[in-house]
Coordinates of C-alpha atoms in Angstrom, one line a residue:
Chain A
M6 CA -0.1 -0.2 0.1
D7 CA 1.3 3.5 -1.0
K8 CA 2.1 5.8 1.7
Q9 CA 0.2 9.1 0.8
E10 CA 2.0 12.2 2.2
L11 CA 0.2 15.0 3.4
R12 CA 1.4 17.7 1.1
L13 CA 0.0 21.3 0.5
T14 CA -1.6 22.5 -2.5
P15 CA 0.6 25.3 -4.3
E16 CA -2.4 28.0 -3.1
E17 CA -1.7 26.7 0.6
A18 CA 1.8 26.7 0.3
R19 CA 1.8 30.4 -1.1
L20 CA -0.5 31.3 1.8
T21 CA 1.7 29.8 4.4
G22 CA 5.1 31.1 2.9
L23 CA 6.4 27.5 2.9
S24 CA 7.7 25.7 0.5
R25 CA 5.7 21.9 -0.3
E26 CA 8.8 19.8 0.7
E27 CA 9.2 21.6 3.9
Y28 CA 5.5 20.9 4.9
T29 CA 5.4 17.5 3.9
D30 CA 4.3 15.4 6.9
S31 CA 5.0 11.8 7.0
N32 CA 4.2 10.8 10.4
F33 CA 0.5 11.6 10.1
A34 CA 0.3 10.4 6.4
G35 CA -2.9 9.0 5.2
H36 CA -3.8 5.6 5.8
S37 CA -6.8 3.8 4.4
Y38 CA -9.2 2.2 6.8
L39 CA -8.0 -1.3 6.1
H40 CA -4.2 -0.3 6.3
E41 CA -5.0 1.2 9.8
I42 CA -6.6 -1.8 11.1
L43 CA -3.8 -3.9 9.9
I44 CA -1.0 -1.8 11.3
T45 CA -3.0 -1.7 14.9
L46 CA -3.7 -5.5 14.5
F47 CA 0.1 -6.2 13.9
S48 CA 1.2 -3.8 16.5
N49 CA -0.4 -6.1 19.1
R50 CA 2.2 -8.7 19.9
A51 CA -0.5 -11.3 21.2
T52 CA -2.6 -11.0 18.0
A53 CA 0.5 -11.3 15.6
I54 CA 1.4 -14.7 17.6
S55 CA -2.1 -16.0 17.7
L56 CA -2.6 -15.2 13.9
A57 CA 0.8 -16.9 13.2
C58 CA -0.3 -20.2 15.5
I59 CA -3.7 -20.3 13.4
A60 CA -1.6 -19.9 10.2
V61 CA 0.6 -22.9 11.3
I62 CA -2.2 -25.2 12.1
V63 CA -4.3 -24.5 9.4
L64 CA -1.1 -25.3 7.1
M65 CA -0.5 -28.5 9.0
A66 CA -4.2 -29.5 8.7
I67 CA -4.0 -28.9 5.1
F68 CA -0.8 -30.8 4.0
A69 CA 0.4 -33.0 7.0
P70 CA -2.4 -35.8 6.3
I71 CA -0.9 -35.3 2.5
L72 CA 2.5 -35.8 3.1
S73 CA 2.4 -38.4 5.7
P74 CA 3.2 -42.0 4.9
Y75 CA 0.5 -43.2 7.0
S76 CA -3.1 -43.3 6.6
Y77 CA -5.5 -42.0 9.3
R78 CA -8.0 -45.0 9.0
E79 CA -5.6 -48.0 8.6
V80 CA -5.5 -50.4 11.4
H81 CA -2.1 -52.2 12.1
S82 CA -2.9 -54.7 15.0
E83 CA 1.1 -55.3 15.6
A84 CA 2.1 -51.7 16.2
T85 CA -0.5 -50.5 18.8
N86 CA 0.3 -47.7 21.3
L87 CA 3.7 -46.7 20.2
P88 CA 5.1 -43.9 22.2
M89 CA 6.4 -40.6 20.2
R90 CA 9.3 -41.1 17.9
I91 CA 10.8 -37.8 16.3
P92 CA 13.8 -38.1 13.9
G93 CA 16.5 -35.8 15.2
L94 CA 15.1 -35.3 18.5
E95 CA 15.5 -39.2 19.3
K96 CA 19.3 -38.9 19.3
L97 CA 18.7 -36.5 22.5
G98 CA 17.0 -38.9 24.4
I99 CA 13.8 -37.6 24.0
F100 CA 10.8 -39.0 21.9
D101 CA 13.0 -41.9 20.8
G102 CA 10.2 -44.5 21.0
T103 CA 11.2 -46.1 24.2
R104 CA 9.1 -46.6 27.1
A105 CA 10.4 -47.8 30.5
G106 CA 13.8 -48.3 28.8
V107 CA 12.5 -50.7 26.2
D108 CA 12.7 -49.5 22.5
Q109 CA 8.6 -50.4 21.5
Y110 CA 9.3 -49.9 18.0
E111 CA 12.0 -52.7 18.3
R112 CA 9.6 -54.7 20.4
H113 CA 6.7 -54.5 17.8
G114 CA 8.7 -55.8 14.9
V115 CA 8.6 -52.1 12.9
P116 CA 12.2 -50.6 14.0
D117 CA 12.3 -48.4 10.6
E118 CA 9.0 -46.6 11.3
Y119 CA 8.6 -43.0 12.7
H120 CA 5.2 -42.2 14.3
Y121 CA 6.0 -38.4 15.3
F122 CA 3.1 -38.5 18.0
G123 CA 2.9 -42.4 18.5
T124 CA 0.1 -44.6 17.5
D125 CA -3.4 -45.2 19.3
N126 CA -4.7 -48.5 20.4
L127 CA -5.5 -49.9 17.0
G128 CA -2.3 -48.9 15.6
R129 CA -3.2 -45.6 13.7
D130 CA -0.6 -43.0 13.5
I131 CA -1.8 -40.2 15.5
W132 CA 0.1 -37.6 13.9
T133 CA -2.1 -38.2 10.7
R134 CA -4.9 -38.5 12.8
V135 CA -4.6 -35.3 15.0
W136 CA -4.1 -33.5 11.6
T137 CA -7.1 -34.8 10.0
G138 CA -8.9 -34.2 13.0
T139 CA -8.2 -30.7 13.2
R140 CA -9.0 -30.5 9.4
I141 CA -12.5 -32.1 10.4
S142 CA -12.9 -29.7 13.3
L143 CA -12.0 -26.5 11.5
L144 CA -14.3 -27.3 8.5
I145 CA -17.4 -28.0 10.7
A146 CA -16.8 -24.9 13.1
L147 CA -16.2 -22.8 9.8
L148 CA -19.4 -24.1 8.1
A149 CA -21.4 -23.8 11.3
V150 CA -20.3 -20.2 11.9
A151 CA -20.7 -19.5 7.9
L152 CA -24.5 -20.5 8.5
D153 CA -24.4 -18.4 11.9
V154 CA -23.3 -15.5 9.7
L155 CA -26.0 -16.0 7.0
I156 CA -28.9 -16.5 9.4
G157 CA -28.2 -14.1 12.3
V158 CA -27.6 -11.3 10.0
T159 CA -30.5 -11.9 8.1
Y160 CA -32.7 -12.0 11.3
G161 CA -30.9 -9.0 12.8
M162 CA -31.3 -7.0 9.7
I163 CA -34.9 -7.7 9.6
A164 CA -35.9 -7.3 13.0
G165 CA -33.9 -3.9 13.6
F166 CA -34.6 -2.3 10.4
F167 CA -38.5 -3.2 10.0
G168 CA -39.2 -3.1 13.9
G169 CA -42.5 -2.7 15.2
R170 CA -44.6 -5.9 15.5
A171 CA -42.4 -8.1 13.5
D172 CA -39.2 -7.1 15.7
L173 CA -41.7 -7.8 18.6
I174 CA -42.4 -11.2 17.7
M175 CA -38.8 -12.2 16.6
Q176 CA -37.5 -10.8 19.9
R177 CA -40.0 -13.3 21.7
V178 CA -38.7 -16.2 19.9
I179 CA -35.1 -15.5 20.7
E180 CA -36.0 -14.9 24.3
V181 CA -37.7 -18.7 24.1
L182 CA -34.7 -20.0 22.3
T183 CA -32.1 -18.6 24.8
G184 CA -34.2 -19.8 27.5
I185 CA -33.1 -23.3 26.6
P186 CA -29.2 -24.2 27.3
N187 CA -27.5 -24.7 23.9
L188 CA -26.2 -28.1 24.7
I189 CA -29.8 -29.4 25.2
I190 CA -30.9 -28.2 22.0
M191 CA -27.7 -29.5 20.0
M192 CA -27.9 -32.9 22.0
L193 CA -31.6 -33.6 21.3
L194 CA -31.2 -32.5 17.2
L195 CA -28.0 -35.2 17.1
L196 CA -30.2 -37.9 18.8
V197 CA -32.9 -37.5 16.3
M198 CA -30.7 -37.2 13.1
E199 CA -27.6 -39.2 12.7
P200 CA -24.4 -37.7 13.9
G201 CA -22.4 -36.5 10.6
I202 CA -20.6 -33.5 9.4
P203 CA -23.6 -31.6 8.2
T204 CA -25.9 -32.4 11.2
I205 CA -23.4 -31.4 13.2
C206 CA -22.8 -28.1 11.6
L207 CA -26.8 -27.9 11.7
A208 CA -26.6 -28.5 15.4
L209 CA -24.0 -25.7 16.1
A210 CA -25.7 -23.3 14.0
I211 CA -29.3 -23.6 15.1
T212 CA -28.3 -22.3 18.7
G213 CA -25.3 -19.9 17.4
W214 CA -27.0 -17.7 15.0
V215 CA -28.7 -16.0 18.0
N216 CA -25.7 -13.8 19.2
M217 CA -25.1 -13.1 15.9
S218 CA -28.8 -11.8 15.3
R219 CA -28.8 -9.8 18.4
I220 CA -25.4 -7.8 17.7
V221 CA -26.5 -6.9 14.2
R222 CA -30.0 -5.6 15.6
A223 CA -28.4 -3.5 17.9
Q224 CA -26.1 -2.0 15.2
V225 CA -29.1 -1.9 12.7
L226 CA -31.1 0.5 15.4
R227 CA -28.1 2.6 16.0
I228 CA -27.5 3.4 12.4
K229 CA -31.3 3.5 11.3
G230 CA -31.5 6.7 13.1
S231 CA -28.3 8.4 11.7
E232 CA -28.3 11.2 9.1
Y233 CA -26.8 9.4 6.1
V234 CA -29.7 7.0 6.4
L235 CA -32.3 9.5 6.7
A236 CA -30.8 11.4 3.8
S237 CA -30.9 8.5 1.5
R238 CA -34.7 7.8 2.6
T239 CA -35.5 11.2 1.6
L240 CA -33.9 10.6 -2.0
G241 CA -36.4 7.9 -2.2
S242 CA -34.0 4.8 -1.6
P243 CA -36.1 1.7 -1.5
A244 CA -35.4 -0.4 1.7
M245 CA -33.1 -3.1 0.1
R246 CA -30.9 -0.5 -1.0
I247 CA -30.4 0.9 2.2
I248 CA -29.9 -2.3 3.9
L249 CA -27.2 -3.5 1.6
R250 CA -25.5 0.1 1.0
K251 CA -25.8 2.0 3.7
I252 CA -26.3 -0.4 6.9
L253 CA -24.4 -3.6 6.1
P254 CA -20.9 -2.2 5.1
N255 CA -21.2 -0.2 8.8
T256 CA -21.9 -3.3 10.7
M257 CA -19.2 -5.1 9.0
G258 CA -16.9 -4.2 11.7
Q259 CA -19.0 -6.0 14.3
I260 CA -20.2 -8.9 12.2
I261 CA -16.1 -9.8 11.6
I262 CA -15.4 -9.5 15.4
T263 CA -18.5 -11.8 16.3
F264 CA -17.4 -14.2 13.8
M265 CA -13.9 -14.5 15.5
F266 CA -15.3 -14.9 18.6
S267 CA -18.0 -17.5 17.3
V268 CA -15.4 -19.7 15.4
P269 CA -13.5 -20.9 19.0
N270 CA -16.9 -21.7 20.2
A271 CA -18.0 -23.9 17.6
I272 CA -14.7 -25.7 18.1
F273 CA -15.2 -26.0 21.4
F274 CA -18.9 -27.2 21.1
E275 CA -18.0 -29.8 18.6
A276 CA -15.1 -31.1 20.9
F277 CA -17.8 -31.2 23.5
L278 CA -20.5 -32.9 21.6
A279 CA -17.8 -35.4 20.6
F280 CA -16.8 -36.1 24.4
I281 CA -20.3 -36.9 25.1
G282 CA -20.5 -39.3 22.0
L283 CA -22.3 -37.7 19.8
G284 CA -18.9 -36.7 17.6
V285 CA -18.5 -37.6 13.7
P286 CA -18.9 -41.4 13.2
I287 CA -16.1 -43.8 13.0
P288 CA -13.4 -43.8 11.2
M289 CA -13.7 -40.1 10.6
A290 CA -12.0 -38.4 13.1
S291 CA -12.3 -34.9 15.1
L292 CA -10.1 -33.2 17.8
G293 CA -13.2 -34.2 20.2
T294 CA -13.6 -37.5 19.1
L295 CA -9.4 -38.0 19.5
I296 CA -9.8 -36.6 22.7
N297 CA -12.6 -38.9 23.7
D298 CA -10.9 -41.9 22.3
G299 CA -7.5 -40.8 24.3
Y300 CA -9.4 -40.3 27.3
K301 CA -9.8 -44.1 27.9
S302 CA -6.2 -44.4 28.3
A303 CA -5.3 -41.2 29.6
M304 CA -3.2 -42.4 32.6
L305 CA -1.3 -45.1 30.6
Y306 CA -0.7 -43.3 27.7
P307 CA -1.3 -39.8 28.4
Y308 CA 0.3 -38.5 24.8
Q309 CA -2.6 -40.1 23.1
V310 CA -4.9 -37.4 24.5
L311 CA -2.6 -34.3 25.6
L312 CA -1.5 -33.9 21.7
P313 CA -4.8 -33.5 20.4
A314 CA -6.0 -31.2 23.4
A315 CA -3.1 -29.2 23.0
V316 CA -3.7 -28.5 19.2
L317 CA -7.4 -28.0 20.4
S318 CA -6.4 -25.4 23.0
V319 CA -4.0 -23.5 21.0
L320 CA -6.4 -23.1 18.2
M321 CA -9.3 -22.0 20.7
L322 CA -6.8 -19.5 22.4
S323 CA -5.4 -18.1 19.2
F324 CA -8.7 -17.6 17.8
N325 CA -10.0 -15.9 21.3
L326 CA -6.9 -13.5 21.2
L327 CA -7.3 -12.9 17.4
G328 CA -10.8 -11.7 18.2
D329 CA -9.7 -9.2 20.9
G330 CA -7.2 -8.0 18.9
L331 CA -9.7 -7.2 15.9
R332 CA -12.0 -5.6 18.3
D333 CA -9.3 -3.6 19.6
A334 CA -8.1 -2.6 16.0
I335 CA -11.8 -2.1 14.6
D336 CA -13.8 -0.6 17.4
P337 CA -11.4 1.1 19.5
Q338 CA -13.9 2.3 22.0
M339 CA -14.7 -1.1 23.0
R340 CA -11.1 -1.6 23.8
S341 CA -10.6 -3.8 27.0
M342 CA -8.3 -1.2 28.8
Chain B
M17 CA -41.1 -4.2 39.8
K18 CA -43.9 -6.3 40.4
K19 CA -45.0 -6.2 37.0
Y20 CA -41.2 -6.7 36.0
V21 CA -41.0 -10.0 37.9
L22 CA -44.6 -11.3 36.9
K23 CA -43.2 -11.0 33.2
R24 CA -40.2 -12.6 33.8
L25 CA -42.1 -15.6 35.5
L26 CA -44.5 -15.7 32.7
M27 CA -41.8 -16.0 30.4
A28 CA -40.0 -18.9 32.4
V29 CA -43.0 -20.9 32.6
A30 CA -44.1 -20.3 28.7
T31 CA -40.4 -21.7 28.1
L32 CA -40.8 -24.5 30.4
L33 CA -43.9 -25.5 28.2
F34 CA -42.2 -24.9 25.2
V35 CA -39.5 -27.4 26.4
L36 CA -41.9 -30.1 27.5
F37 CA -43.7 -29.9 24.2
I38 CA -40.6 -30.4 22.3
L39 CA -39.7 -33.2 24.3
F40 CA -43.0 -35.1 24.3
C41 CA -42.8 -34.6 20.4
L42 CA -39.7 -36.2 20.2
M43 CA -40.8 -39.1 22.6
E44 CA -43.9 -39.6 19.8
L45 CA -41.1 -39.5 16.8
M46 CA -39.1 -41.8 18.2
P47 CA -39.6 -45.4 16.7
G48 CA -40.4 -48.3 19.0
S49 CA -43.0 -49.0 21.7
P50 CA -42.4 -50.5 24.7
F51 CA -45.2 -53.0 24.1
N52 CA -44.0 -54.6 20.7
N53 CA -44.2 -58.1 22.0
P54 CA -45.5 -60.3 19.0
E55 CA -47.2 -62.7 21.7
L56 CA -49.8 -59.6 22.6
T57 CA -53.0 -60.2 20.9
P58 CA -54.7 -56.8 19.5
E59 CA -57.1 -57.1 22.7
Q60 CA -54.4 -57.2 25.0
R61 CA -52.2 -54.4 23.6
A62 CA -55.4 -52.4 23.8
S63 CA -55.7 -52.8 27.2
I64 CA -52.4 -52.2 28.0
E65 CA -52.6 -49.1 26.2
A66 CA -55.4 -48.0 27.9
K67 CA -53.8 -48.7 31.2
Y68 CA -50.9 -46.4 30.3
G69 CA -53.2 -43.8 28.5
L70 CA -51.8 -43.9 25.1
D71 CA -55.1 -44.2 23.4
Q72 CA -55.8 -40.9 24.7
P73 CA -55.9 -37.9 22.1
F74 CA -52.5 -36.0 21.7
W75 CA -53.2 -33.0 23.9
T76 CA -54.7 -35.3 26.9
R77 CA -51.5 -37.2 26.8
Y78 CA -49.4 -33.8 26.6
V79 CA -51.5 -32.8 29.7
N80 CA -50.7 -35.9 31.4
Y81 CA -47.2 -35.9 30.3
I82 CA -46.9 -32.2 32.1
A83 CA -48.4 -33.3 35.1
N84 CA -46.3 -36.4 35.5
M85 CA -43.0 -34.6 34.6
L86 CA -44.0 -31.8 37.3
R87 CA -44.8 -34.1 39.9
G88 CA -41.5 -36.0 39.3
D89 CA -42.8 -39.1 37.9
F90 CA -40.6 -39.7 35.1
G91 CA -41.6 -43.3 34.0
V92 CA -38.9 -46.0 34.1
S93 CA -35.4 -46.7 32.5
Y94 CA -35.1 -48.7 29.2
N95 CA -31.7 -49.9 29.1
I96 CA -29.4 -48.6 31.9
Q97 CA -31.3 -50.3 34.5
Q98 CA -34.3 -52.1 33.2
N99 CA -37.6 -50.9 34.8
M100 CA -35.7 -48.9 37.3
P101 CA -37.9 -45.8 38.0
I102 CA -36.1 -42.7 36.9
S103 CA -36.6 -40.7 39.9
D104 CA -34.8 -43.4 41.8
L105 CA -31.8 -43.1 39.4
L106 CA -31.5 -39.4 40.1
A107 CA -32.4 -39.7 43.8
K108 CA -28.7 -40.4 44.7
R109 CA -27.1 -38.7 41.9
F110 CA -28.7 -35.4 42.0
P111 CA -27.1 -34.1 45.3
V112 CA -23.5 -35.0 44.0
T113 CA -24.0 -33.1 41.0
V114 CA -25.5 -30.1 42.9
R115 CA -22.8 -30.5 45.6
I116 CA -19.8 -30.4 43.2
G117 CA -21.8 -27.2 41.2
L118 CA -22.2 -25.1 44.2
Q119 CA -18.6 -25.7 45.3
A120 CA -17.3 -24.7 42.1
V121 CA -19.5 -21.6 41.6
A122 CA -18.4 -20.3 45.6
L123 CA -14.8 -21.4 44.8
G124 CA -14.5 -19.8 41.2
V125 CA -16.6 -16.7 42.3
T126 CA -14.5 -16.0 45.5
L127 CA -11.0 -16.6 43.4
G128 CA -12.2 -14.5 40.7
L129 CA -13.3 -11.6 42.8
L130 CA -9.9 -11.9 44.5
L131 CA -7.9 -11.8 41.4
G132 CA -9.8 -9.2 39.8
V133 CA -9.4 -6.6 42.6
V134 CA -5.6 -7.3 42.7
A135 CA -5.4 -6.6 39.4
G136 CA -8.0 -3.7 39.1
F137 CA -6.0 -1.9 41.5
N138 CA -2.7 -2.6 40.2
H139 CA -3.5 -1.6 36.7
R140 CA -0.6 -1.8 34.1
R141 CA 1.8 -3.7 37.1
A142 CA 3.0 -7.1 37.3
A143 CA -0.1 -8.7 39.2
D144 CA -2.2 -7.1 36.5
S145 CA -0.6 -8.9 33.4
I146 CA -0.4 -12.0 35.2
T147 CA -4.2 -12.3 36.2
S148 CA -5.1 -11.1 32.7
A149 CA -3.0 -14.1 31.3
V150 CA -4.9 -16.4 33.8
A151 CA -8.0 -15.1 33.0
I152 CA -7.8 -15.2 29.2
L153 CA -6.5 -18.8 29.4
G154 CA -9.5 -19.7 31.8
V155 CA -12.0 -18.1 29.5
S156 CA -10.4 -19.8 26.1
L157 CA -9.6 -23.2 27.0
P158 CA -12.0 -26.0 27.1
S159 CA -12.9 -27.6 30.4
F160 CA -11.7 -30.8 29.3
A161 CA -8.0 -29.6 29.2
F162 CA -8.4 -28.7 32.7
A163 CA -9.8 -31.8 33.5
L164 CA -7.1 -33.6 31.8
L165 CA -4.2 -31.6 33.1
L166 CA -5.6 -31.6 36.9
A167 CA -6.5 -35.4 36.8
Y168 CA -3.0 -36.5 35.2
F169 CA -0.8 -34.2 37.2
V170 CA -2.5 -33.5 40.8
G171 CA -4.4 -36.6 40.5
F172 CA -2.2 -39.4 38.9
Q173 CA 1.6 -38.2 39.1
W174 CA 1.8 -36.1 42.5
K175 CA -0.8 -38.3 44.1
L176 CA -2.3 -35.1 45.7
L177 CA -5.6 -35.9 45.6
P178 CA -7.8 -38.7 44.3
F179 CA -8.5 -38.1 40.7
L180 CA -11.6 -40.7 40.4
Y181 CA -14.6 -39.9 42.7
S182 CA -15.3 -42.3 45.4
T183 CA -18.3 -42.1 47.7
K184 CA -15.9 -42.7 50.8
Q185 CA -14.6 -39.5 50.4
P186 CA -17.0 -37.4 48.9
F187 CA -15.4 -34.2 49.7
L188 CA -11.7 -35.0 49.0
S189 CA -12.6 -36.6 45.7
S190 CA -15.0 -33.7 44.8
L191 CA -12.4 -31.3 45.2
L192 CA -10.4 -31.9 41.5
P193 CA -13.9 -31.7 39.8
S194 CA -15.0 -28.7 41.5
L195 CA -11.7 -27.0 40.8
T196 CA -11.9 -27.6 37.3
L197 CA -15.1 -26.4 37.0
A198 CA -14.6 -23.3 38.9
V199 CA -12.3 -22.3 36.4
S200 CA -14.6 -20.7 33.9
P201 CA -16.7 -18.4 36.8
M202 CA -13.2 -17.6 38.2
A203 CA -11.9 -16.4 34.6
S204 CA -14.9 -14.2 33.6
V205 CA -15.3 -12.9 37.2
A206 CA -11.7 -11.8 37.4
R207 CA -11.9 -10.1 33.8
Y208 CA -15.3 -8.2 34.7
T209 CA -14.2 -7.2 38.5
R210 CA -10.8 -6.1 36.8
S211 CA -12.2 -3.9 34.2
E212 CA -14.9 -2.3 35.9
I213 CA -12.4 -1.3 39.0
I214 CA -10.4 0.4 36.1
D215 CA -13.3 2.0 35.0
V216 CA -14.7 3.2 38.6
L217 CA -11.5 4.7 39.3
G218 CA -11.4 6.8 36.5
Q219 CA -14.7 8.5 37.6
N220 CA -15.1 11.9 38.6
Y221 CA -16.6 11.0 42.2
I222 CA -13.8 8.8 42.9
T223 CA -11.4 12.2 42.5
L224 CA -14.0 14.0 44.6
A225 CA -13.9 11.4 47.3
R226 CA -10.1 11.4 47.1
T227 CA -10.0 15.5 47.3
K228 CA -12.5 15.4 50.3
G229 CA -9.6 13.5 52.1
V230 CA -11.5 10.1 52.1
G231 CA -9.1 7.1 53.6
R232 CA -7.7 4.5 51.2
A233 CA -9.8 1.6 52.7
A234 CA -13.2 3.6 53.0
L235 CA -12.4 4.7 49.4
T236 CA -11.9 1.1 48.4
V237 CA -15.0 -0.6 50.3
R238 CA -17.6 2.1 49.9
H239 CA -16.8 3.8 46.8
V240 CA -15.2 1.3 44.6
L241 CA -16.1 -1.9 45.4
R242 CA -20.1 -1.0 46.2
N243 CA -20.2 0.1 42.7
V244 CA -18.4 -3.0 41.1
L245 CA -20.1 -5.8 43.0
T246 CA -23.6 -5.0 42.0
G247 CA -22.6 -5.9 38.2
V248 CA -20.9 -9.2 39.3
I249 CA -24.0 -10.9 39.2
T250 CA -24.4 -10.5 35.4
V251 CA -21.3 -12.5 35.1
I252 CA -21.9 -15.0 37.4
A253 CA -25.5 -16.2 35.5
P254 CA -23.4 -17.2 32.3
S255 CA -20.7 -19.0 34.4
I256 CA -23.4 -20.8 36.3
V257 CA -24.5 -22.2 32.8
N258 CA -21.5 -22.9 32.0
V259 CA -20.8 -25.0 35.4
L260 CA -23.8 -26.9 34.3
T261 CA -22.7 -27.8 30.7
G262 CA -19.1 -28.4 32.4
S263 CA -20.9 -30.9 34.7
L264 CA -21.2 -33.4 31.9
V265 CA -17.4 -33.4 31.0
V266 CA -16.4 -33.2 34.8
E267 CA -18.3 -36.0 35.6
K268 CA -17.2 -38.2 32.7
A269 CA -13.8 -37.2 33.2
F270 CA -13.4 -37.9 37.0
S271 CA -16.2 -40.9 37.0
V272 CA -18.4 -38.6 39.2
P273 CA -21.6 -40.4 39.5
G274 CA -24.0 -37.4 39.0
I275 CA -26.8 -36.4 36.9
G276 CA -24.2 -35.2 33.9
G277 CA -22.3 -38.6 33.9
L278 CA -26.0 -40.3 33.4
L279 CA -26.9 -38.1 30.7
I280 CA -23.7 -39.5 28.8
T281 CA -24.3 -42.9 29.5
A282 CA -27.9 -42.6 28.6
I283 CA -27.2 -40.9 25.3
Q284 CA -24.5 -43.8 24.3
E285 CA -27.0 -46.4 25.6
N286 CA -29.7 -44.9 24.0
D287 CA -31.9 -44.9 26.7
Y288 CA -34.3 -42.0 25.6
N289 CA -36.5 -42.1 28.6
V290 CA -33.6 -41.2 30.8
T291 CA -32.0 -38.7 28.3
F292 CA -35.4 -36.6 27.8
T293 CA -35.6 -36.7 31.6
L294 CA -32.2 -35.3 32.2
A295 CA -32.8 -32.9 29.4
F296 CA -35.7 -31.5 31.0
I297 CA -33.9 -31.1 34.4
Y298 CA -31.0 -29.5 33.0
C299 CA -33.5 -27.1 31.0
A300 CA -35.4 -26.4 34.7
L301 CA -32.2 -25.9 36.2
Y302 CA -31.1 -23.4 33.6
I303 CA -34.4 -21.5 33.5
L304 CA -34.7 -21.4 37.3
V305 CA -31.0 -19.9 37.6
M306 CA -31.8 -17.3 35.0
L307 CA -34.7 -16.2 36.5
T308 CA -33.5 -15.9 39.7
V309 CA -30.5 -13.9 38.4
D310 CA -32.8 -11.7 36.5
V311 CA -35.0 -10.8 39.4
L312 CA -32.1 -10.4 41.6
Y313 CA -30.5 -8.0 39.2
G314 CA -33.9 -6.2 38.8
L315 CA -33.7 -5.5 42.5
I316 CA -30.4 -4.5 42.8
D317 CA -30.2 -2.2 39.8
P318 CA -33.4 -0.2 39.1
R319 CA -32.2 0.8 35.8
I320 CA -32.7 -2.8 34.4
R321 CA -36.4 -3.3 35.2
V322 CA -37.1 0.2 33.4
A323 CA -35.2 -1.0 30.1
K324 CA -36.6 -4.6 30.3
G325 CA -39.5 -4.8 32.1
E326 CA -41.9 -1.5 31.5

């Protein structure tokens, strides 16, 4: 992006008696709105780190399963519960595939294999499974949040813009929905429908949109009364044009912030549902189902549950920090001191 | 105030009836009937159905269902323990869940207030940064991560506390589950208290009080904390909800014989009757908590009832 320098026009230069070069102010050079946001975003160390973490995890989720020599679903009954073994680090005496002083890879007859995160109780490579699981968790979360945005923004716009009786009824619907714990709604839905990626997304979205619609409605109510909307209305713009051209762009910041906080929430609920036995069906794996599987032998083979739990935790933490950073950048008034 | 409370009460009852209606419809939709025995003649089946009221019209059965649920007659379990009345299944488990939940809320709110106050009064110092880091971890990390870490390190490796619930030591073995559940309320209360204190300290009336020579202790207690604490109740409400949800995870993780663990078992064993009953109980608890908090908050802060009620 070009830095535009604040320069005097020839007329102003003549009036002030300064040459144009002398009056060039590069400290307060004009930035576009986006540029401004990006600068604030990256000057925050926590945000920059969390963005990097998300990038690494997403890249791993995309490429690690492709590059891995093992499949996430292939069962190897001879190489079960192998400990972690990482080339390079094994020379330092850590992650060298031994447990209680015995080389487990030797013992199970696979001395040449390297399972970075070990294998599970069916001999499946955990490294591949963790990244495949991350892929599915991210996919579910993004799809669910996309649905949230679609439903929530439409609902909030209609309720906020048209107001009156429609708004009254729509708010009562939301009140009843928020009167029931999210978890119960999701659980019942997944009991009636078979758990799979689409149904889990639907279950997450059916409760998730409420928050989005509330925020959008509040924004619309605020913007609706402003002069430029009144001006546009006076000039005869139809409702649709006002919504799409005047109101939507001005609520975008809040929508993006809410989106960022919804993603970790969706990731969490997906894992939560998996933990209570309503996760994606086997042999598919998500971070939640991996944690659920690993939990059974957590005391014997802690790495089987700690690794997916760590990826999940870093992912959720990063998205939350990124959300905080974005909120500070987009809406400085809401900055949390 | 009366009007506000009445309105909230009405809304709560409506929500509860709606939940019951959904659950009832799901029960109707679920495949299978308890009387599928092929040896039954049509007459016998009709007489059994008459006995259990299954021949009644939809709305009559719905009203009966509501009456039964509210009376605490939830029917019998199908798979977990055949023909065991669900109320008996619950009788022992419910107190365990409530106990752990209450311990968690008490612990979380106390710790959260402490952390928040320390951080708020030491804004931009080390104590503040540490508390903020703890708070953001507590808000962002999933409950099973804490359950896992506590169970593995405190319980298994260092053997400080039992990591499996046992009825012989109900207090000691409920500590780790309570601690896990307390993290979420602690973090949100700490966050809220901190930012409120920083906000209040910048207000003009604090400067005025200082100028008038109000002592440090009196200033803290009478002017700052009094204004901060009324708001804390708003963050306690969502935390209690988190504790309710979290009880599922924690009871599974620490093998606690409570209703959360029972719900998971019921889901996995396809015991619809138990699942729906527990769904109802969770909803009822949730509605009760929300109602209490809203009414309490309306009592404390008159601005709320003006905004929400009238």
